[in-house]
């Protein structure tokens, strides 16, 4: 089964680091991605709310392209593309919709063949590669790094279309990050809206919703937020100076794409992961993680020292007692 | 009656048939799938000369025919009073059967004795029989199951026929010597405007008859069956004999429905649907090999097993019928019951064994 | 045959879109029809009298009524023709109301269709034959499955009516869900105070044989004569000897056994009596946690038991009981709320179910009636109740309303205020369904007297915040999102069918719906009967029900059984299969397919033939289709009768 | 009764009393308007709906037939609709064999509360039937006899047999046969008789042999002329001990009879030998006739002897001929995968090995391919043309080893009265449908029905079609497992291969 790859338009612009890190991580894991020839926009423009057939036609065009390239599955990093491709595929099951879309396309979908399945890159990695295989390839565990995985609002919803993970409490990214050696903090806002779609029109809403997310992550002790969505990433990262932090402003919560951390753990050079393109300095997180590790090591050392001291004391005591005994006898 | 012979050149046959059949529906052998059956022939159609799988008896004695329709009529003033009106109009068209063999034609003679000349004249049969001219083709070969010469029939027997055609010559020189057997046959033959068959051809026809007769004799010398009617009656209670004879019989009706002499029927009434007030009485072929044939209303069946049923078939043809009809055997030796039987039950063997078996134990 | 046809106007119900006199006129021409007329209301007293008169006057021996559905009035008209001296099966109905006049307005098409339906009925009737029921003896004992309040009520009513009752309960005590409740709505009286005496009555009634910790394994037979195998599961305590003194519980060293009776709020001992009022008050060992079973050594209970009742080697035992009727009262189970990940999916210790809360409220519960948070034992000051968790929610495949949650939530909110006077309660609800006597008044009191905050809307998520929880939902009346910080969240979990219900239904040969609730015979008119004669339903096994309804159904089912048994002998429906032994070749295919085991082998003059056990056959006709030679025919629906209808339409 | 002209078509419904009839009532109570075409016949359960009712209606002029019962699991009789689902799905897949559009028959589930659903079901089904229009009648179809001028039934080009058929040298064959005879002689004393073959009325025809005395055993023959399936005789020996000689294919019939308990395992002894194929006598005859320039004036010529060795059949006599077995072998032998009997006392001989690896699915027989290649209209015309010459002799039935009703067959009874004595296509075809439906899941495709037909009607194709349906729907093949339950006598709560039909 061949895997088609649909980067989505943001992968060529605002989320180039997501695109780069995805390809790098997949390469490191030996996942072959076949680019859909002549791929186009998925239709996830504001128009998709107004004209389903046109939006569906754009998605269908890409799916047909993937099928013609011999692929039975399409993976995409972008949840928005995922949602749109999946919805289109779902709607294409209806003969009427399929016919309508067919009239809009030069190369309509084959009436009898099923369109390729669509999944997120996250799903691909967790289900196809598998956590065990990933764990086995980790070269540089993310030790000490406390992360809050944030899935975003559309990756699992609507549940009957997306059919991936628990719609209210997904855990696949948690599991993946755990496999990489990171420590996942309990984060209740995994699928809450970050407000990104109001990014231009109602910044007050964005400020409130994003602030709540970042604050909860910080309260939970996270060093970083990990996302799987270009829009979320931009929103949480770029606007960190603007949001209403619950406990006072700060610009110290790096927001990673999960693929960046994955790549890092697999030993992909940072340059290929686009870490430099993040707004909030990722080093903050790594530094804190290092501190945790150092503190832990220090504590362990202290404990070891204490134990050694105790043991020494005990030995000394025994020696003393033995000496006393000997002395008594003497 | 005046006896004369005409000659039909091979290439003239279709035309001659068209002329003979003027005003009549012609039934001639036609291939249907892997069988040859009698079917209405279109004008000008070159007839098939092969012997049919099924004899032409259905033309005169249909597989199933409506004897009459019954119509219930209600008294408009009192729906409780119903009268029944019968409609027994039968649409019978003049017909001509071409291409049957002497054994097929003689079948009608067996029927005639029962349905025309017996105590009850069957109007349906009579009407069709009288409307139908039988043009028969004499045999030129002895088939492996042919035994017409045992039964009083033969490869050129004219019993039951109106016209007998004998193939003479071969290839492009070939043709048929046609001899009218009956007045009606003569009249029909005249319609065809054919040349007289010269003496050479008449002799050739005689030679064909003799040769086929000889071939048959060589294949199976005709046994003496004069004692068979009594012997079969003596064997009536010999259950072991009939068990052995019928072991392999499947008790289907192929032998009787293929037989040119089997004339038994069943009567059933059926509703016509529609308003529920109409129905029809059907007469359809029945066969003594079926357990239903003699099943009584009480459920009792005097011929319970297939052995008793097979005994009846052989007995009827070679004993009971001859005893009622001046010794005429109601079997023409066409052999279809043997070739058509799924398990090759051989009536010849049964007749011979029944006749011989008694000779072995004359006073048993 | 002399057939009479009566075409009903049903006022204007049929007459409005069907030419009724015209149909009657056409029918007069049908075969064997000697009388045909229209009638205003065939089912009315004068309508029926006219049929009786016509039968007598015209010497009819068969009647067709064209009116409403036979599912409605076939029994009525069968009695009518019987009154006139005809056999009840010499009657057919043509449904020209539900299937004709009510579904189309084209008068010509309707009239033509009605006439055809009459014609089909006439054609079938022409082949009908009088049928006569057979009578047989009845075993006047009843099996009650389930010892919740519905089963208890049914058992007591039957026992008081003088018949022997076998009561089978899956748990080690009867009492069911009601025994776990603290108080009951709308009177807020003590649950165990009103249930307890009934439980004691069960244990003391001479007509009741109680098998607790037992399950029905197999059921065979038919109405009046069932044979039931009951598996008495091993308790490891000889209940003949156990006095229920509780010494074993005191001494049992294994104190962390799951406490099912207390809904897993807290733990119990491996050997235990579930609660002080248990009936039978006998101890039972949980072999999954008992040290004797897990580690192979302990034996403390055996040592301390004053009567020596402990039997570690006890095995299951199967007993067979003969009964004439069965009442199923298997109740319900709670919806598994962990499917709601947005409410924590079981991750948050202080988000609990309503029944767990009930145990916290109960004086005999694990906290002695003091409401304490499971996480830290603190008394909650703010309690949020969320309704419809697993009810009216298609996303979890529970589209139905569980019926009683609105009321118990109100009750629990009231009790919360009683227990913790300075607490605040919030109830998130979709609609308040308080349609019982005094119910609406009760919820009003909760709001008005007890100050419970009712918020109309769903909760979208619960987020832990420090040691409290942020409950976020929508107030649809205000049209705003609301967030309530809560110390304790109580989920009003809905009811679902009892686990194992479908399997039991298959043993009982009764139907169940998509959710495992048993199907009643008629949703309105036969609510406690099933489609299997002699099997009745009581309580929530048929669908979620509150206590009054369950008790009512228990009594209703008991009344049905007493009514059934009041007849000395029962009559079997003669619409059953019959074998024509002359046609039967003894291949046994009918025996293979019969779902009731109603066909058996019989030897006839050395040959094996099929024979129908008349009392067991239910008349489905599966065998008739199975039989290649048509030797087994379902009476009243024979091949020829159905063919007559087909031919009336299709023969041409 | 005439259908309302121009407005309605004839649509017949069979509804179970408890759910769907109630659902139709509910729709009425709700005043959900529906097309007026449907005429409802009330039955207690969808399990009471004999597929033959549907066939009867469709052959009798119905334009559509709808069956509706309780939803699976909700049957009032707990299992009726499960059986119905199997029977009706089987029928639905079979109808196209007759040239009947399967869309004219639909079955579905509607509960008593689903008034709205009932309305939708009726509306969409009636609309579908109106789209299809009046149902064409088989008796009015233009006769279609492909290759009739060549006197051939429509057989697809001959497929080479799965295994190279090759009889051993005469001596080897005789030795094997003698071994077989020895086994039979040994067992004969305790048996009523042993059924085998002997030479028939001429050297080209074998005929069943009933061996009762040791000397009878000498007559036993083995070879490609042993066409008969002798298992057919077994059920009549009920309660008596009997032996039977079988080919591989015949042994499947014995298994099927054992499975259905129509013969008792203790009462039947099976003898057999590896088979290298038997001839199709019709094809032999035709091949021989083809050399007869005289247009087969008289078809049957008596050969004096017939020999077989390897793939060659040599006919001696007046008209000697050499035939290749591969050219004249019976259709079933071309796809045979059971040359060695599956049970009994077997002389292995040396059955030739399959030519290649066993195919995943049995290759479809040529007659079925031919039927498949026809349009529905051609199929109607085909059956019209073929059934026309049916004599109603019921040789097909009586030769069938699985037709155990025999004297009680519903083809001839008045109660139940499924068929009339009318000599028309409909009545004749109706019996063939009865035969095929009654054989569903039981037929081993031994081909006796077609072989027995005195007028060579290719009725086997209907059974081949049915067997394919049964294989596809239930993954079942008859006559290989004595302990299997035939699929139509069983059900699964979730049917793997039966999809809900959307209505």
Short mmCIF file of N, CA and C in Angstrom, two decimals, chain A residues 62-158:
data_model
loop_
_atom_site.label_atom_id
_atom_site.label_comp_id
_atom_site.label_asym_id
_atom_site.label_seq_id
_atom_site.Cartn_x
_atom_site.Cartn_y
_atom_site.Cartn_z
N UNK A 62 -7.64 16.17 -5.62
CA UNK A 62 -6.40 15.68 -5.01
C UNK A 62 -6.46 14.19 -4.71
N UNK A 63 -7.65 13.74 -4.25
CA UNK A 63 -7.79 12.33 -3.93
C UNK A 63 -7.70 11.48 -5.19
N UNK A 64 -8.32 11.97 -6.26
CA UNK A 64 -8.25 11.24 -7.53
C UNK A 64 -6.79 11.18 -8.00
N UNK A 65 -6.09 12.29 -7.81
CA UNK A 65 -4.68 12.32 -8.19
C UNK A 65 -3.88 11.28 -7.42
N UNK A 66 -4.20 11.14 -6.12
CA UNK A 66 -3.49 10.16 -5.30
C UNK A 66 -3.81 8.75 -5.79
N UNK A 67 -5.09 8.52 -6.11
CA UNK A 67 -5.49 7.20 -6.58
C UNK A 67 -4.78 6.87 -7.88
N UNK A 68 -4.68 7.88 -8.76
CA UNK A 68 -4.01 7.64 -10.05
C UNK A 68 -2.52 7.37 -9.87
N UNK A 69 -1.99 7.93 -8.77
CA UNK A 69 -0.58 7.68 -8.50
C UNK A 69 -0.39 6.32 -7.81
N UNK A 70 -1.50 5.56 -7.70
CA UNK A 70 -1.39 4.21 -7.15
C UNK A 70 -1.40 4.16 -5.63
N UNK A 71 -1.95 5.19 -5.01
CA UNK A 71 -1.95 5.23 -3.55
C UNK A 71 -3.34 4.92 -3.01
N UNK A 72 -3.37 4.21 -1.90
CA UNK A 72 -4.67 3.95 -1.30
C UNK A 72 -4.88 4.75 -0.02
N UNK A 73 -3.90 5.52 0.36
CA UNK A 73 -4.03 6.34 1.55
C UNK A 73 -3.32 7.68 1.31
N UNK A 74 -3.94 8.74 1.82
CA UNK A 74 -3.32 10.06 1.72
C UNK A 74 -3.04 10.53 3.14
N UNK A 75 -1.83 10.94 3.40
CA UNK A 75 -1.51 11.50 4.72
C UNK A 75 -1.26 12.99 4.57
N UNK A 76 -1.74 13.75 5.53
CA UNK A 76 -1.51 15.18 5.49
C UNK A 76 -1.16 15.66 6.89
N UNK A 77 -0.24 16.59 7.01
CA UNK A 77 0.10 17.08 8.35
C UNK A 77 -0.95 18.06 8.87
N UNK A 78 -1.66 18.73 7.99
CA UNK A 78 -2.52 19.84 8.40
C UNK A 78 -3.93 19.37 8.75
N UNK A 79 -4.38 19.61 9.96
CA UNK A 79 -5.73 19.15 10.34
C UNK A 79 -6.82 19.80 9.50
N UNK A 80 -6.59 20.99 9.04
CA UNK A 80 -7.60 21.66 8.26
C UNK A 80 -7.77 20.94 6.91
N UNK A 81 -6.64 20.62 6.30
CA UNK A 81 -6.69 19.84 5.05
C UNK A 81 -7.30 18.48 5.32
N UNK A 82 -6.89 17.89 6.44
CA UNK A 82 -7.41 16.57 6.82
C UNK A 82 -8.93 16.60 6.89
N UNK A 83 -9.40 17.62 7.59
CA UNK A 83 -10.84 17.75 7.76
C UNK A 83 -11.54 17.90 6.42
N UNK A 84 -10.97 18.73 5.59
CA UNK A 84 -11.62 18.99 4.32
C UNK A 84 -11.58 17.78 3.37
N UNK A 85 -10.42 17.12 3.34
CA UNK A 85 -10.31 15.93 2.49
C UNK A 85 -11.23 14.82 2.97
N UNK A 86 -11.26 14.65 4.27
CA UNK A 86 -12.09 13.58 4.82
C UNK A 86 -13.56 13.87 4.60
N UNK A 87 -13.93 15.12 4.81
CA UNK A 87 -15.34 15.49 4.63
C UNK A 87 -15.74 15.26 3.17
N UNK A 88 -14.88 15.65 2.27
CA UNK A 88 -15.20 15.47 0.85
C UNK A 88 -15.36 13.99 0.53
N UNK A 89 -14.45 13.19 1.07
CA UNK A 89 -14.53 11.75 0.82
C UNK A 89 -15.82 11.18 1.37
N UNK A 90 -16.17 11.66 2.55
CA UNK A 90 -17.41 11.24 3.21
C UNK A 90 -18.62 11.60 2.33
N UNK A 91 -18.61 12.82 1.83
CA UNK A 91 -19.76 13.26 1.02
C UNK A 91 -19.81 12.54 -0.32
N UNK A 92 -18.65 12.14 -0.82
CA UNK A 92 -18.62 11.49 -2.13
C UNK A 92 -19.31 10.13 -2.10
N UNK A 93 -19.58 9.62 -0.90
CA UNK A 93 -20.30 8.35 -0.82
C UNK A 93 -21.73 8.52 -1.33
N UNK A 94 -22.20 9.76 -1.33
CA UNK A 94 -23.55 10.03 -1.82
C UNK A 94 -23.49 10.18 -3.34
N UNK A 95 -24.29 9.40 -4.05
CA UNK A 95 -24.22 9.37 -5.51
C UNK A 95 -24.48 10.75 -6.11
N UNK A 96 -25.44 11.45 -5.52
CA UNK A 96 -25.80 12.77 -6.05
C UNK A 96 -24.62 13.73 -5.97
N UNK A 97 -23.98 13.73 -4.79
CA UNK A 97 -22.84 14.63 -4.57
C UNK A 97 -21.69 14.26 -5.51
N UNK A 98 -21.50 12.96 -5.63
CA UNK A 98 -20.41 12.47 -6.47
C UNK A 98 -20.61 12.93 -7.92
N UNK A 99 -21.86 12.83 -8.36
CA UNK A 99 -22.17 13.23 -9.74
C UNK A 99 -21.92 14.72 -9.93
N UNK A 100 -22.35 15.50 -8.92
CA UNK A 100 -22.20 16.94 -8.99
C UNK A 100 -20.72 17.32 -9.07
N UNK A 101 -19.95 16.67 -8.22
CA UNK A 101 -18.52 16.93 -8.21
C UNK A 101 -17.88 16.46 -9.53
N UNK A 102 -18.37 15.31 -9.98
CA UNK A 102 -17.84 14.75 -11.22
C UNK A 102 -17.96 15.72 -12.38
N UNK A 103 -19.04 16.48 -12.40
CA UNK A 103 -19.24 17.43 -13.49
C UNK A 103 -18.25 18.59 -13.44
N UNK A 104 -17.67 18.80 -12.26
CA UNK A 104 -16.76 19.93 -12.12
C UNK A 104 -15.32 19.54 -12.45
N UNK A 105 -15.07 18.25 -12.54
CA UNK A 105 -13.68 17.80 -12.69
C UNK A 105 -13.41 17.29 -14.10
N UNK A 106 -12.18 17.52 -14.56
CA UNK A 106 -11.78 16.97 -15.85
C UNK A 106 -11.65 15.46 -15.75
N UNK A 107 -11.13 15.03 -14.62
CA UNK A 107 -10.96 13.60 -14.42
C UNK A 107 -11.73 13.19 -13.18
N UNK A 108 -13.03 12.88 -13.36
CA UNK A 108 -13.85 12.58 -12.19
C UNK A 108 -13.43 11.26 -11.54
N UNK A 109 -13.90 11.08 -10.32
CA UNK A 109 -13.56 9.86 -9.59
C UNK A 109 -14.23 8.67 -10.27
N UNK A 110 -13.51 7.57 -10.32
CA UNK A 110 -14.06 6.34 -10.85
C UNK A 110 -15.28 5.93 -10.01
N UNK A 111 -16.40 5.72 -10.69
CA UNK A 111 -17.66 5.49 -9.96
C UNK A 111 -17.58 4.25 -9.07
N UNK A 112 -16.80 3.28 -9.46
CA UNK A 112 -16.82 2.03 -8.71
C UNK A 112 -15.72 1.95 -7.66
N UNK A 113 -14.59 2.58 -7.95
CA UNK A 113 -13.47 2.44 -7.03
C UNK A 113 -13.65 3.36 -5.82
N UNK A 114 -13.16 2.91 -4.69
CA UNK A 114 -13.23 3.73 -3.50
C UNK A 114 -12.13 4.79 -3.59
N UNK A 115 -12.42 5.96 -3.06
CA UNK A 115 -11.39 6.99 -3.00
C UNK A 115 -10.38 6.60 -1.93
N UNK A 116 -9.13 7.08 -2.04
CA UNK A 116 -8.15 6.71 -1.02
C UNK A 116 -8.59 7.19 0.37
N UNK A 117 -8.17 6.45 1.34
CA UNK A 117 -8.41 6.82 2.72
C UNK A 117 -7.54 8.04 3.04
N UNK A 118 -7.99 8.84 3.99
CA UNK A 118 -7.22 10.03 4.35
C UNK A 118 -6.88 9.94 5.83
N UNK A 119 -5.63 10.24 6.17
CA UNK A 119 -5.29 10.25 7.60
C UNK A 119 -4.26 11.34 7.88
N UNK A 120 -4.19 11.70 9.14
CA UNK A 120 -3.20 12.70 9.53
C UNK A 120 -1.84 12.02 9.60
N UNK A 121 -0.79 12.82 9.46
CA UNK A 121 0.54 12.26 9.60
C UNK A 121 0.69 11.63 10.98
N UNK A 122 0.05 12.25 11.97
CA UNK A 122 0.10 11.70 13.33
C UNK A 122 -0.45 10.27 13.34
N UNK A 123 -1.61 10.12 12.71
CA UNK A 123 -2.23 8.79 12.68
C UNK A 123 -1.32 7.81 11.92
N UNK A 124 -0.76 8.29 10.82
CA UNK A 124 0.12 7.43 10.03
C UNK A 124 1.25 6.90 10.89
N UNK A 125 1.87 7.82 11.64
CA UNK A 125 3.03 7.41 12.43
C UNK A 125 2.63 6.45 13.54
N UNK A 126 1.49 6.76 14.19
CA UNK A 126 1.10 5.95 15.35
C UNK A 126 0.59 4.58 14.91
N UNK A 127 -0.17 4.55 13.79
CA UNK A 127 -0.78 3.28 13.41
C UNK A 127 0.08 2.49 12.43
N UNK A 128 0.77 3.20 11.51
CA UNK A 128 1.51 2.46 10.50
C UNK A 128 2.89 2.06 10.97
N UNK A 129 3.59 3.08 11.51
CA UNK A 129 4.94 2.80 11.97
C UNK A 129 4.85 2.09 13.32
N UNK A 130 4.03 2.65 14.19
CA UNK A 130 3.84 2.02 15.48
C UNK A 130 4.79 2.57 16.53
N UNK A 131 4.29 2.65 17.75
CA UNK A 131 5.07 3.25 18.82
C UNK A 131 6.33 2.43 19.15
N UNK A 132 6.19 1.12 19.07
CA UNK A 132 7.34 0.28 19.41
C UNK A 132 8.50 0.54 18.45
N UNK A 133 8.16 0.64 17.15
CA UNK A 133 9.20 0.87 16.15
C UNK A 133 9.83 2.24 16.36
N UNK A 134 8.99 3.21 16.70
CA UNK A 134 9.51 4.56 16.92
C UNK A 134 10.45 4.57 18.14
N UNK A 135 9.94 3.93 19.20
CA UNK A 135 10.73 3.90 20.43
C UNK A 135 12.11 3.29 20.15
N UNK A 136 12.11 2.27 19.32
CA UNK A 136 13.36 1.58 19.03
C UNK A 136 14.35 2.48 18.27
N UNK A 137 13.81 3.50 17.59
CA UNK A 137 14.70 4.35 16.78
C UNK A 137 15.10 5.64 17.49
N UNK A 138 14.66 5.82 18.73
CA UNK A 138 14.99 7.05 19.44
C UNK A 138 16.49 7.03 19.78
N UNK A 139 17.18 8.10 19.37
CA UNK A 139 18.62 8.16 19.65
C UNK A 139 18.91 9.14 20.77
N UNK A 140 18.02 10.13 20.87
CA UNK A 140 18.29 11.21 21.81
C UNK A 140 16.99 11.45 22.57
N UNK A 141 16.74 10.68 23.61
CA UNK A 141 15.44 10.79 24.30
C UNK A 141 15.22 12.20 24.84
N UNK A 142 13.96 12.59 24.87
CA UNK A 142 13.63 13.95 25.31
C UNK A 142 13.54 13.97 26.84
N UNK A 143 14.55 13.49 27.47
CA UNK A 143 14.50 13.33 28.92
C UNK A 143 14.29 14.67 29.60
N UNK A 144 13.40 14.64 30.59
CA UNK A 144 13.16 15.83 31.39
C UNK A 144 12.22 16.83 30.76
N UNK A 145 11.92 16.67 29.53
CA UNK A 145 11.07 17.66 28.84
C UNK A 145 9.61 17.40 29.19
N UNK A 146 9.01 18.36 29.85
CA UNK A 146 7.59 18.23 30.22
C UNK A 146 6.77 18.94 29.15
N UNK A 147 5.87 18.23 28.53
CA UNK A 147 5.13 18.81 27.41
C UNK A 147 3.63 18.71 27.62
N UNK A 148 2.92 19.69 27.07
CA UNK A 148 1.46 19.66 27.04
C UNK A 148 1.04 19.42 25.59
N UNK A 149 0.54 18.24 25.28
CA UNK A 149 0.14 17.99 23.89
C UNK A 149 -1.19 18.68 23.59
N UNK A 150 -1.19 19.43 22.52
CA UNK A 150 -2.40 20.16 22.16
C UNK A 150 -2.80 19.75 20.75
N UNK A 151 -3.97 19.10 20.64
CA UNK A 151 -4.39 18.50 19.37
C UNK A 151 -5.15 19.47 18.48
N UNK A 152 -5.71 20.49 19.12
CA UNK A 152 -6.53 21.42 18.34
C UNK A 152 -7.95 20.90 18.22
N UNK A 153 -8.79 21.78 17.67
CA UNK A 153 -10.21 21.49 17.77
C UNK A 153 -10.75 20.60 16.66
N UNK A 154 -10.04 20.46 15.53
CA UNK A 154 -10.68 19.75 14.42
C UNK A 154 -10.04 18.41 14.07
N UNK A 155 -8.98 18.08 14.76
CA UNK A 155 -8.30 16.85 14.39
C UNK A 155 -9.18 15.62 14.64
N UNK A 156 -10.03 15.68 15.65
CA UNK A 156 -10.85 14.51 15.98
C UNK A 156 -12.33 14.75 15.75
N UNK A 157 -12.68 15.90 15.23
CA UNK A 157 -14.10 16.22 15.14
C UNK A 157 -14.51 16.60 13.72
N UNK A 158 -15.71 16.31 13.27
CA UNK A 158 -16.73 15.49 13.94
C UNK A 158 -16.31 14.03 13.96
#
